[in-house]
Tab-separated table of N, CA and C in Angstrom:
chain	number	residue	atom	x	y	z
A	771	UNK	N	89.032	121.741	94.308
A	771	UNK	CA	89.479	121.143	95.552
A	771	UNK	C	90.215	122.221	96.334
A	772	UNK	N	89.670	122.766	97.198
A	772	UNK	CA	90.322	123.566	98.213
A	772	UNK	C	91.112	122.833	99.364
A	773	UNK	N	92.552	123.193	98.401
A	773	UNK	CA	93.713	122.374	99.527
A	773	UNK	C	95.008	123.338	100.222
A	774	UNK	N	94.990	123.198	101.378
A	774	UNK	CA	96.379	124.000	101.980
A	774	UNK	C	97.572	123.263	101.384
A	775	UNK	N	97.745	122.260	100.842
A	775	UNK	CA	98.929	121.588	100.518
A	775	UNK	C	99.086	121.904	99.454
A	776	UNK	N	98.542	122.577	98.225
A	776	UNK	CA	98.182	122.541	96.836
A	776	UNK	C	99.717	123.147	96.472
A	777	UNK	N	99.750	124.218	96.938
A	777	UNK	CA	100.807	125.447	96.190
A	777	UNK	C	102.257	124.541	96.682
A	778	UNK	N	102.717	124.124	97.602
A	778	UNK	CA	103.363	123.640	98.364
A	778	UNK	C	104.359	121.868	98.055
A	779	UNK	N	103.457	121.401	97.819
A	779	UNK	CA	103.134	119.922	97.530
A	779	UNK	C	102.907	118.932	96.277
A	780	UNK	N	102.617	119.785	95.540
A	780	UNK	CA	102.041	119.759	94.087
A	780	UNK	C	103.315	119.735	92.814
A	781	UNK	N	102.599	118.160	91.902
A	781	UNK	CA	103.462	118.918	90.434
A	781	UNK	C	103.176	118.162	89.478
A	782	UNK	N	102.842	118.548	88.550
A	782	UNK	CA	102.589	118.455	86.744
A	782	UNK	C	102.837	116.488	87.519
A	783	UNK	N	101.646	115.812	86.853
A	783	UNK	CA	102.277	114.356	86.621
A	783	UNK	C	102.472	114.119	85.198
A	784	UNK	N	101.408	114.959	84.512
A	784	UNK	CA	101.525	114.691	82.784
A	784	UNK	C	99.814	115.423	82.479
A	785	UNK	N	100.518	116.522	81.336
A	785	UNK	CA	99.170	117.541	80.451
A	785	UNK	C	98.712	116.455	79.510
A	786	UNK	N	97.429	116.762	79.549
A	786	UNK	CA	96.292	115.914	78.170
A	786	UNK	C	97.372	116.171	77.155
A	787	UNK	N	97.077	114.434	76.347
A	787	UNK	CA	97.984	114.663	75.052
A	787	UNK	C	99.465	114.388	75.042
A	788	UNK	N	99.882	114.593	76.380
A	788	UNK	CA	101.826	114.639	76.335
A	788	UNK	C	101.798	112.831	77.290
A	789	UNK	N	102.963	112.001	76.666
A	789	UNK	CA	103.328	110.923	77.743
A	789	UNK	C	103.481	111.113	78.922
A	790	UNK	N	103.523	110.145	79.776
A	790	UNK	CA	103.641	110.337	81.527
A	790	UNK	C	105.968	110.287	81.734
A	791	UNK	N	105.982	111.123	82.055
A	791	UNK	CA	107.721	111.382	81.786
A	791	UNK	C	107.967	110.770	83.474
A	792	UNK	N	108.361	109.785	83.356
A	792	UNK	CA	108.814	108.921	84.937
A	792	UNK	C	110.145	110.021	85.430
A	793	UNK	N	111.001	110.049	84.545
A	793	UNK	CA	112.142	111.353	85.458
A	793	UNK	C	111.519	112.569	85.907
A	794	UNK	N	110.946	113.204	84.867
A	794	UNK	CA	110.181	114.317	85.667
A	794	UNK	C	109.712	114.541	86.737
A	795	UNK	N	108.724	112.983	86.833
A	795	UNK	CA	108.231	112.923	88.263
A	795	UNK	C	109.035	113.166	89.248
A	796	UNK	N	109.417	111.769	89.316
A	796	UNK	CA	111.171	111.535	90.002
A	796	UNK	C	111.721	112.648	90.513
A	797	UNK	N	111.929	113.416	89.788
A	797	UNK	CA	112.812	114.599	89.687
A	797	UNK	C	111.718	115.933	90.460
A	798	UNK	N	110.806	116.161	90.175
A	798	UNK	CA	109.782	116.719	91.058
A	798	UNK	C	109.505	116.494	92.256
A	799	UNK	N	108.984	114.943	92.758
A	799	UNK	CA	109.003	114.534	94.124
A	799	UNK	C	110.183	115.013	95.230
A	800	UNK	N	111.209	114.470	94.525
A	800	UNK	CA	112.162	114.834	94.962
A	800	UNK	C	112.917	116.210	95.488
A	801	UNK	N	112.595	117.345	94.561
A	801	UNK	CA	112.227	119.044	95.002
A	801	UNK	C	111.416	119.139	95.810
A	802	UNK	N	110.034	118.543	95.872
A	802	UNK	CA	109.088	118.681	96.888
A	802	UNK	C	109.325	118.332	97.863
A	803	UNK	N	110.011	117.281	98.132
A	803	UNK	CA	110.420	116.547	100.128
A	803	UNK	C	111.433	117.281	99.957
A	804	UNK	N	112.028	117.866	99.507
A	804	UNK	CA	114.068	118.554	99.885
A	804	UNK	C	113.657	118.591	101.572
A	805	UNK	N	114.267	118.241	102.502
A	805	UNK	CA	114.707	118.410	103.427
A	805	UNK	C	113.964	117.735	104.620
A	806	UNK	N	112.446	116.930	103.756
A	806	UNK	CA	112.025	116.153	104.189
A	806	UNK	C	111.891	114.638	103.551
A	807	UNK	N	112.791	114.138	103.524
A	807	UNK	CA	112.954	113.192	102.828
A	807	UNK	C	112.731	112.108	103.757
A	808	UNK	N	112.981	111.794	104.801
A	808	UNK	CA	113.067	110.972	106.034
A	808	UNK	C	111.494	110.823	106.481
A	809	UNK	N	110.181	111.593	105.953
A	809	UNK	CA	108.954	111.490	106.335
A	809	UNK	C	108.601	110.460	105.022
A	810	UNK	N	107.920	109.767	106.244
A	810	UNK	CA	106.205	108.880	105.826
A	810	UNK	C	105.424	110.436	104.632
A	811	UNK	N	105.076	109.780	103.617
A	811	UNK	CA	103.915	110.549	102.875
A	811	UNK	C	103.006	109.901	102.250
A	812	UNK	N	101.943	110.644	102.227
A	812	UNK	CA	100.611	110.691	101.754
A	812	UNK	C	100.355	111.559	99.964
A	813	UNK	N	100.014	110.442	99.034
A	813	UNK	CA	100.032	111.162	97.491
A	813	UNK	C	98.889	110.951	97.242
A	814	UNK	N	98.457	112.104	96.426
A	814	UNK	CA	97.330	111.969	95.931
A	814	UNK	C	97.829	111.935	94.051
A	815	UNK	N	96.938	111.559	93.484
A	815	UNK	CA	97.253	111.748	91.944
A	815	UNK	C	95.903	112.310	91.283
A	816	UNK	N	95.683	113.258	90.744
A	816	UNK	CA	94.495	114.103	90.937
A	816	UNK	C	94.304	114.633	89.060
A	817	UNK	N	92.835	114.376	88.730
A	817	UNK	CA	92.858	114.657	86.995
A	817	UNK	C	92.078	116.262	87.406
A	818	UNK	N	92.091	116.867	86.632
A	818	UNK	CA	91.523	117.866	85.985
A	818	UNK	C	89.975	117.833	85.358
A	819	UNK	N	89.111	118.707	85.561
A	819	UNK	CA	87.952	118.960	85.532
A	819	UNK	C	87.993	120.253	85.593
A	820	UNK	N	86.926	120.892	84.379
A	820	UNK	CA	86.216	122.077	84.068
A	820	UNK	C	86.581	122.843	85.491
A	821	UNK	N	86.364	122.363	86.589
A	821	UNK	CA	86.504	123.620	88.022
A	821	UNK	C	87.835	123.039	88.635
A	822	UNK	N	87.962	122.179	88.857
A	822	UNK	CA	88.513	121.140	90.099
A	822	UNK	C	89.700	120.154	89.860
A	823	UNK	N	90.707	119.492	90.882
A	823	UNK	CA	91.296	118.266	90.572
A	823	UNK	C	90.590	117.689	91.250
A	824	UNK	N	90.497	116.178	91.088
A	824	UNK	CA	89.524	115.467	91.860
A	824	UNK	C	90.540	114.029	91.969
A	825	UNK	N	90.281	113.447	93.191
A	825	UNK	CA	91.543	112.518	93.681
A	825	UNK	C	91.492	111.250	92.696
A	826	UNK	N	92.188	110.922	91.697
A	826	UNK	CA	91.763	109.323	91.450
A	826	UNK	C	92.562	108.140	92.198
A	827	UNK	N	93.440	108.553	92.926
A	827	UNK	CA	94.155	107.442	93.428
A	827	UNK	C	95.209	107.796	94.754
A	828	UNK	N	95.169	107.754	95.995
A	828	UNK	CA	95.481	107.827	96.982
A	828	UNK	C	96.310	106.770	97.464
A	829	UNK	N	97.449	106.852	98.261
A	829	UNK	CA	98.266	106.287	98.900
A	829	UNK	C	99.335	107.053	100.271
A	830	UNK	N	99.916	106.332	100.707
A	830	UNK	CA	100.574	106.436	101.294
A	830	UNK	C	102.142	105.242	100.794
A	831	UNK	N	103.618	106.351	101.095
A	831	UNK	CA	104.765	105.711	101.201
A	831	UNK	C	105.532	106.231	101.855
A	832	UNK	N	106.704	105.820	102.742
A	832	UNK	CA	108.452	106.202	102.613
A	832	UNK	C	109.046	106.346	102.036
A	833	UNK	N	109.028	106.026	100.555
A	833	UNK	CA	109.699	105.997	99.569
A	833	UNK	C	109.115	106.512	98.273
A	834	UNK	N	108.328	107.410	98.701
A	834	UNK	CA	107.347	108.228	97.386
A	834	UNK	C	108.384	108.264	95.974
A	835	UNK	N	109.188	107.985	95.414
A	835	UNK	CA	110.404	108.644	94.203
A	835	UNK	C	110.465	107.240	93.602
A	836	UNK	N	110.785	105.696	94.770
A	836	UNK	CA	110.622	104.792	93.998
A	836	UNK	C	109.274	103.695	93.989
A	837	UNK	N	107.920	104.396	94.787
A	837	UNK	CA	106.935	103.799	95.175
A	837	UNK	C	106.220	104.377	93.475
A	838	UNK	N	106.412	105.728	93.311
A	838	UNK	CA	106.047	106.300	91.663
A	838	UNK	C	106.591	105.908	90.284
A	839	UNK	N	108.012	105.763	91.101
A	839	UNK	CA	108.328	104.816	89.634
A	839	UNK	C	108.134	103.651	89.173
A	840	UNK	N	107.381	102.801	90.614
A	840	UNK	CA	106.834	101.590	90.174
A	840	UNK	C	105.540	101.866	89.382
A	841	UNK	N	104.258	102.497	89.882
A	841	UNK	CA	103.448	103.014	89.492
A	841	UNK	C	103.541	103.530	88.190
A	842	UNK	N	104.438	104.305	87.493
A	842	UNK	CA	104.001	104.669	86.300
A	842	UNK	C	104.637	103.492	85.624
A	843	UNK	N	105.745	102.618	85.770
A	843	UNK	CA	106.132	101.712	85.075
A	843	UNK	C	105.028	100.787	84.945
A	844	UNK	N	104.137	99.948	85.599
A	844	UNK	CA	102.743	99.722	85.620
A	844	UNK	C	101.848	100.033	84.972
A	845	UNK	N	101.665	101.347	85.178
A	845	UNK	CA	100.292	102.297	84.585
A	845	UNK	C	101.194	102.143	82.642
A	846	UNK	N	102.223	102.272	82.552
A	846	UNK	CA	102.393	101.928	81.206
A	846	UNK	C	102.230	100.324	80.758
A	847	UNK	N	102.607	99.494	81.432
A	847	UNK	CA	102.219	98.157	81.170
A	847	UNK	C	101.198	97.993	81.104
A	848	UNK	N	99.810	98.116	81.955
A	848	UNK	CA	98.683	98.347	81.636
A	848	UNK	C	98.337	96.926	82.236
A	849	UNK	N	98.746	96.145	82.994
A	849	UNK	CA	98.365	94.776	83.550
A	849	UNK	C	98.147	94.885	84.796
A	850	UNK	N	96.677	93.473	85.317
A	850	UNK	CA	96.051	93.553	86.574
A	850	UNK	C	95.396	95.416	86.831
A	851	UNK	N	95.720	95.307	88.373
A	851	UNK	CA	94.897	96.283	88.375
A	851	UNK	C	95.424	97.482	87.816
A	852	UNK	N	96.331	97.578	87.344
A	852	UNK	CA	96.705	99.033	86.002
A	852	UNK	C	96.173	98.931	85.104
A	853	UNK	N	95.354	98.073	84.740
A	853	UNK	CA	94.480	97.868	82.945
A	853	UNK	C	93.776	99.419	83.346
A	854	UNK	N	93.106	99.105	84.729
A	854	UNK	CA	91.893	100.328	85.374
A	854	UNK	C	92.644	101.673	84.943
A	855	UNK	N	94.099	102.079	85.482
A	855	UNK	CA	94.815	103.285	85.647
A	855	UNK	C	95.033	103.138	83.775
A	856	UNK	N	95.570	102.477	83.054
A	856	UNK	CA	96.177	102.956	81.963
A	856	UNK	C	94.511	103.007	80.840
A	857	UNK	N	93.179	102.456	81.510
A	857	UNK	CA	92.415	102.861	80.198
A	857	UNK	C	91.968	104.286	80.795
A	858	UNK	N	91.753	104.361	81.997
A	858	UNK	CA	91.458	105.697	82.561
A	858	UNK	C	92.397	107.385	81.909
A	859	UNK	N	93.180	106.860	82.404
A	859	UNK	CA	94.439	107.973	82.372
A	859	UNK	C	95.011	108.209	80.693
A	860	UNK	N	95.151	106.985	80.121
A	860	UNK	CA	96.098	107.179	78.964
A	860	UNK	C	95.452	106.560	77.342
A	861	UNK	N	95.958	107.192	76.300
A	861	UNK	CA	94.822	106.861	75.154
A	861	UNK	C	96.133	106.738	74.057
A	862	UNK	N	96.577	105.621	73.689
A	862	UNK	CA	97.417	105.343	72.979
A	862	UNK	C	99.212	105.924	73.656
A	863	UNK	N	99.367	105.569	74.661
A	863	UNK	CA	100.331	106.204	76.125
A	863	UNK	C	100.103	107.547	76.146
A	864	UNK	N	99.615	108.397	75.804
A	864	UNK	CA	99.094	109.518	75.851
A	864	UNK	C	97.941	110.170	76.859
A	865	UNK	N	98.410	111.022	77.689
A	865	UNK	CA	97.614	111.669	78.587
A	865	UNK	C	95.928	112.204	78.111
A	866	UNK	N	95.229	111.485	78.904
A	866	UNK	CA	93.975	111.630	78.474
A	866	UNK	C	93.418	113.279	79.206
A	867	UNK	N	93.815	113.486	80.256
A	867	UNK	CA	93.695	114.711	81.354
A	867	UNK	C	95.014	115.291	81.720
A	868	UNK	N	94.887	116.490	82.311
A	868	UNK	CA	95.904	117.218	82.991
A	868	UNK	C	96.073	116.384	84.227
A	869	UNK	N	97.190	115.796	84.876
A	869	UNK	CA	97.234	115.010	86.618
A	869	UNK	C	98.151	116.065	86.824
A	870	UNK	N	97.762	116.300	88.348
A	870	UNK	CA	98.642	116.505	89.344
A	870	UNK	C	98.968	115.300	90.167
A	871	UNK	N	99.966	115.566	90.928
A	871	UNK	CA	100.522	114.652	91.583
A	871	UNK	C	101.023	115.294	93.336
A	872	UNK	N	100.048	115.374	93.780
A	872	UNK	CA	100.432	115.709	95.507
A	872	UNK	C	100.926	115.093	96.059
A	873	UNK	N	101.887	115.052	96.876
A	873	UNK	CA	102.986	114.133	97.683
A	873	UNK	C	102.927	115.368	99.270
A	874	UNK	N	102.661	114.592	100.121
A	874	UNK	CA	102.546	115.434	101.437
A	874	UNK	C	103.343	114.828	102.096
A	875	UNK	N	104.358	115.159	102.778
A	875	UNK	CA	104.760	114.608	104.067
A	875	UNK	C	104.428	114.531	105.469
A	876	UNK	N	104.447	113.427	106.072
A	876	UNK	CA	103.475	113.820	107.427
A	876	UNK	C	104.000	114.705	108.252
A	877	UNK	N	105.054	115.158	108.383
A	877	UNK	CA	106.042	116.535	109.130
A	877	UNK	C	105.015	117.693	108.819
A	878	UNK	N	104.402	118.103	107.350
A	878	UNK	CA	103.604	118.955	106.946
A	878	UNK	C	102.337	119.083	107.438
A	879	UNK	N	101.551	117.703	107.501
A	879	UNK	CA	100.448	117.718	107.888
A	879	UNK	C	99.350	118.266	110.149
A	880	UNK	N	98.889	118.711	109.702
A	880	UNK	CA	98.813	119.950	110.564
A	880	UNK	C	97.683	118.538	111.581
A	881	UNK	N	96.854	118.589	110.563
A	881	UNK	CA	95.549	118.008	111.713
A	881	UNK	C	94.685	116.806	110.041
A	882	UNK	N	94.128	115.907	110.730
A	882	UNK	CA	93.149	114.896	110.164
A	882	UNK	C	92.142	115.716	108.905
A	883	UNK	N	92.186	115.125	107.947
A	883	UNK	CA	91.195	115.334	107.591
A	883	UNK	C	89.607	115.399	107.720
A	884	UNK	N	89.336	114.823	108.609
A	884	UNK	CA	88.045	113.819	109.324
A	884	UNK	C	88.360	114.515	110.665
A	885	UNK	N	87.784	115.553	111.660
A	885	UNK	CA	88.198	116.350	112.618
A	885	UNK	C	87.636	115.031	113.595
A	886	UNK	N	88.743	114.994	114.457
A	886	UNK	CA	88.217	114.025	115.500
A	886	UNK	C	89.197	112.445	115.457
A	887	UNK	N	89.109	112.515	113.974
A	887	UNK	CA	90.005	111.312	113.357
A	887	UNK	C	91.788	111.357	114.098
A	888	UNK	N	92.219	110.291	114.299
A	888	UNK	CA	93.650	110.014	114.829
A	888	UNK	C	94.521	110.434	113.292
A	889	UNK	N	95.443	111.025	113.727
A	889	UNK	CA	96.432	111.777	112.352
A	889	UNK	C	97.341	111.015	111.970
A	890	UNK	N	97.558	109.670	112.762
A	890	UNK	CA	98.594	109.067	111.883
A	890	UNK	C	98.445	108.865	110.436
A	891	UNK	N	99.857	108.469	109.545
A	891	UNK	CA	99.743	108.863	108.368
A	891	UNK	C	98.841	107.314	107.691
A	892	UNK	N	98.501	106.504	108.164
A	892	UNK	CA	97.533	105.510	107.553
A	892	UNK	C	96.280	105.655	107.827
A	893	UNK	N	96.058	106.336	109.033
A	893	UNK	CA	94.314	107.088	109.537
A	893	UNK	C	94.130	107.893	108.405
A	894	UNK	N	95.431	108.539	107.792
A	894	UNK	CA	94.712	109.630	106.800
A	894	UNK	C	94.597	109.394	105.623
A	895	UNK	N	95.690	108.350	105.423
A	895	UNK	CA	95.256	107.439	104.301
A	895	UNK	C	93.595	106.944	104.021
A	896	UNK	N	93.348	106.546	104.901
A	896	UNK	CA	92.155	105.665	104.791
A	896	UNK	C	90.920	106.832	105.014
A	897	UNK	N	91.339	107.646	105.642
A	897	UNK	CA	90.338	108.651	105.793
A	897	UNK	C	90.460	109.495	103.951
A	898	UNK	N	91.338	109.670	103.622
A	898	UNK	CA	91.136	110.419	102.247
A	898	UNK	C	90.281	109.091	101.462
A	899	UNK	N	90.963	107.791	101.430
A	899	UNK	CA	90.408	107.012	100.441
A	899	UNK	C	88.564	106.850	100.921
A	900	UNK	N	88.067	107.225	101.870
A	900	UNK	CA	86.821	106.994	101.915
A	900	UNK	C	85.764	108.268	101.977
A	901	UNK	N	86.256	109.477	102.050
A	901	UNK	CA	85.968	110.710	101.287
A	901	UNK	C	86.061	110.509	99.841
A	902	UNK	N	87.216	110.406	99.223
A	902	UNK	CA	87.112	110.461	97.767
A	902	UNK	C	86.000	109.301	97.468
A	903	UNK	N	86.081	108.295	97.926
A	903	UNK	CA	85.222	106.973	97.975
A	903	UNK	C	83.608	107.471	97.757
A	904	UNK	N	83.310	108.235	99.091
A	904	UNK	CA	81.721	108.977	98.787
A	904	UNK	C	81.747	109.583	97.682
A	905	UNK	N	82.619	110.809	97.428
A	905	UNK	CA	82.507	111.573	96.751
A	905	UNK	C	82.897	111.367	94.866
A	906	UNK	N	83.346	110.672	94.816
A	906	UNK	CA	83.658	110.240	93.359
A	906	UNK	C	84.105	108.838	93.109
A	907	UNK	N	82.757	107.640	93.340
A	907	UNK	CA	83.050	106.103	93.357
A	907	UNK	C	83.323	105.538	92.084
A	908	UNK	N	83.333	106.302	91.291
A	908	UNK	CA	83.568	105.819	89.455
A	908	UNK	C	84.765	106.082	88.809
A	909	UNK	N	85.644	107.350	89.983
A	909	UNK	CA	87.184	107.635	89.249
A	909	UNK	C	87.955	107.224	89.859
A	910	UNK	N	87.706	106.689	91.472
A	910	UNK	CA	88.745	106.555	92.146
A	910	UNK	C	89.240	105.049	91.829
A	911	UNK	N	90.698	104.811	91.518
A	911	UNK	CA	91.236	103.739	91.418
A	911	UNK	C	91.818	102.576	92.374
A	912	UNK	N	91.816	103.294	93.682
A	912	UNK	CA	92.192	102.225	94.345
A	912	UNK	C	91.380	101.443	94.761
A	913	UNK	N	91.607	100.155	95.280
A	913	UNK	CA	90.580	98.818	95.127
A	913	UNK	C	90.230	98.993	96.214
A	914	UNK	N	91.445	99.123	97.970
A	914	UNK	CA	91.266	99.136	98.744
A	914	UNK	C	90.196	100.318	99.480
A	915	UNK	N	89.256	99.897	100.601
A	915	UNK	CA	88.752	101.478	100.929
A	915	UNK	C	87.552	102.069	100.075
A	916	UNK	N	87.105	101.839	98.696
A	916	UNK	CA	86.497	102.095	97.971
A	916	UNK	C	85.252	101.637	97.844
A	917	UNK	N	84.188	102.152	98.014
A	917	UNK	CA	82.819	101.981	98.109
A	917	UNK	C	81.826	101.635	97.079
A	918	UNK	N	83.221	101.411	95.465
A	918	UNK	CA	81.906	101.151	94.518
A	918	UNK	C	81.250	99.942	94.464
């Protein structure tokens, strides 16, 4: 995945094999907005492949630090639509893949993904979820937007 946000934006969600550590995250997100904390963002949560991360689950929040800690508290419960995220992702709570975890703020974001597309931060929402949507309809987890 060739991303300008990668180096920037980016951090460990949990290596194949190790549990998903909710402070870590927490504690990561949180380094990543320093000084933008007050922006709308756009996360991607992204597994590992032989070349590539590839998106499995896209969103948008204001509150990316406690919108994730709901999410992994979930993805460990494993109920409704987290059964999908915890058989995907985790194999006895154990990391099945390497995730990253991209958190963008819209202050960062330059121009649309979709050239032509309006940049607000839910246009790009919906514009990532229906790219990843074409491009990988069997990993991506969110319900909304999704083409499988």
């Amino acid at each position: 995945m060739d991303n300008p946000y990668m180096d920037d934006y980016s951090c460990y969600f949990c290596m194949k094999g190790e549990s998903v550590d909710s402070i870590a995250i927490q504690n990561s997100i949180t380094k990543l907005l320093k000084g933008k904390e007050d922006s709308e963002c756009i996360y991607l949560l992204c597994v590992k492949d032989e070349r590539n991360y590839i998106p499995i689950y896209i969103g948008k929040s204001k509150t990316p630090v406690t919108r994730w800690n709901s999410h992994i508290k979930n993805l460990n419960i494993g109920k409704s639509s987290y059964s999908k995220w915890k058989i995907y992702l985790l194999d006895n709570n154990r990391a099945n893949y390497d995730c990253i975890l991209m958190v963008i703020p819209e202050v960062a974001i330059s121009e649309p993904p979709i050239k032509g597309f309006p940049k607000t931060i839910g246009s790009i929402e919906y514009q990532l979820v229906s790219l990843a949507s074409d491009a990988y309809p069997d990993t991506l987890l969110n319900k909304e937007g999704n083409r499988r």
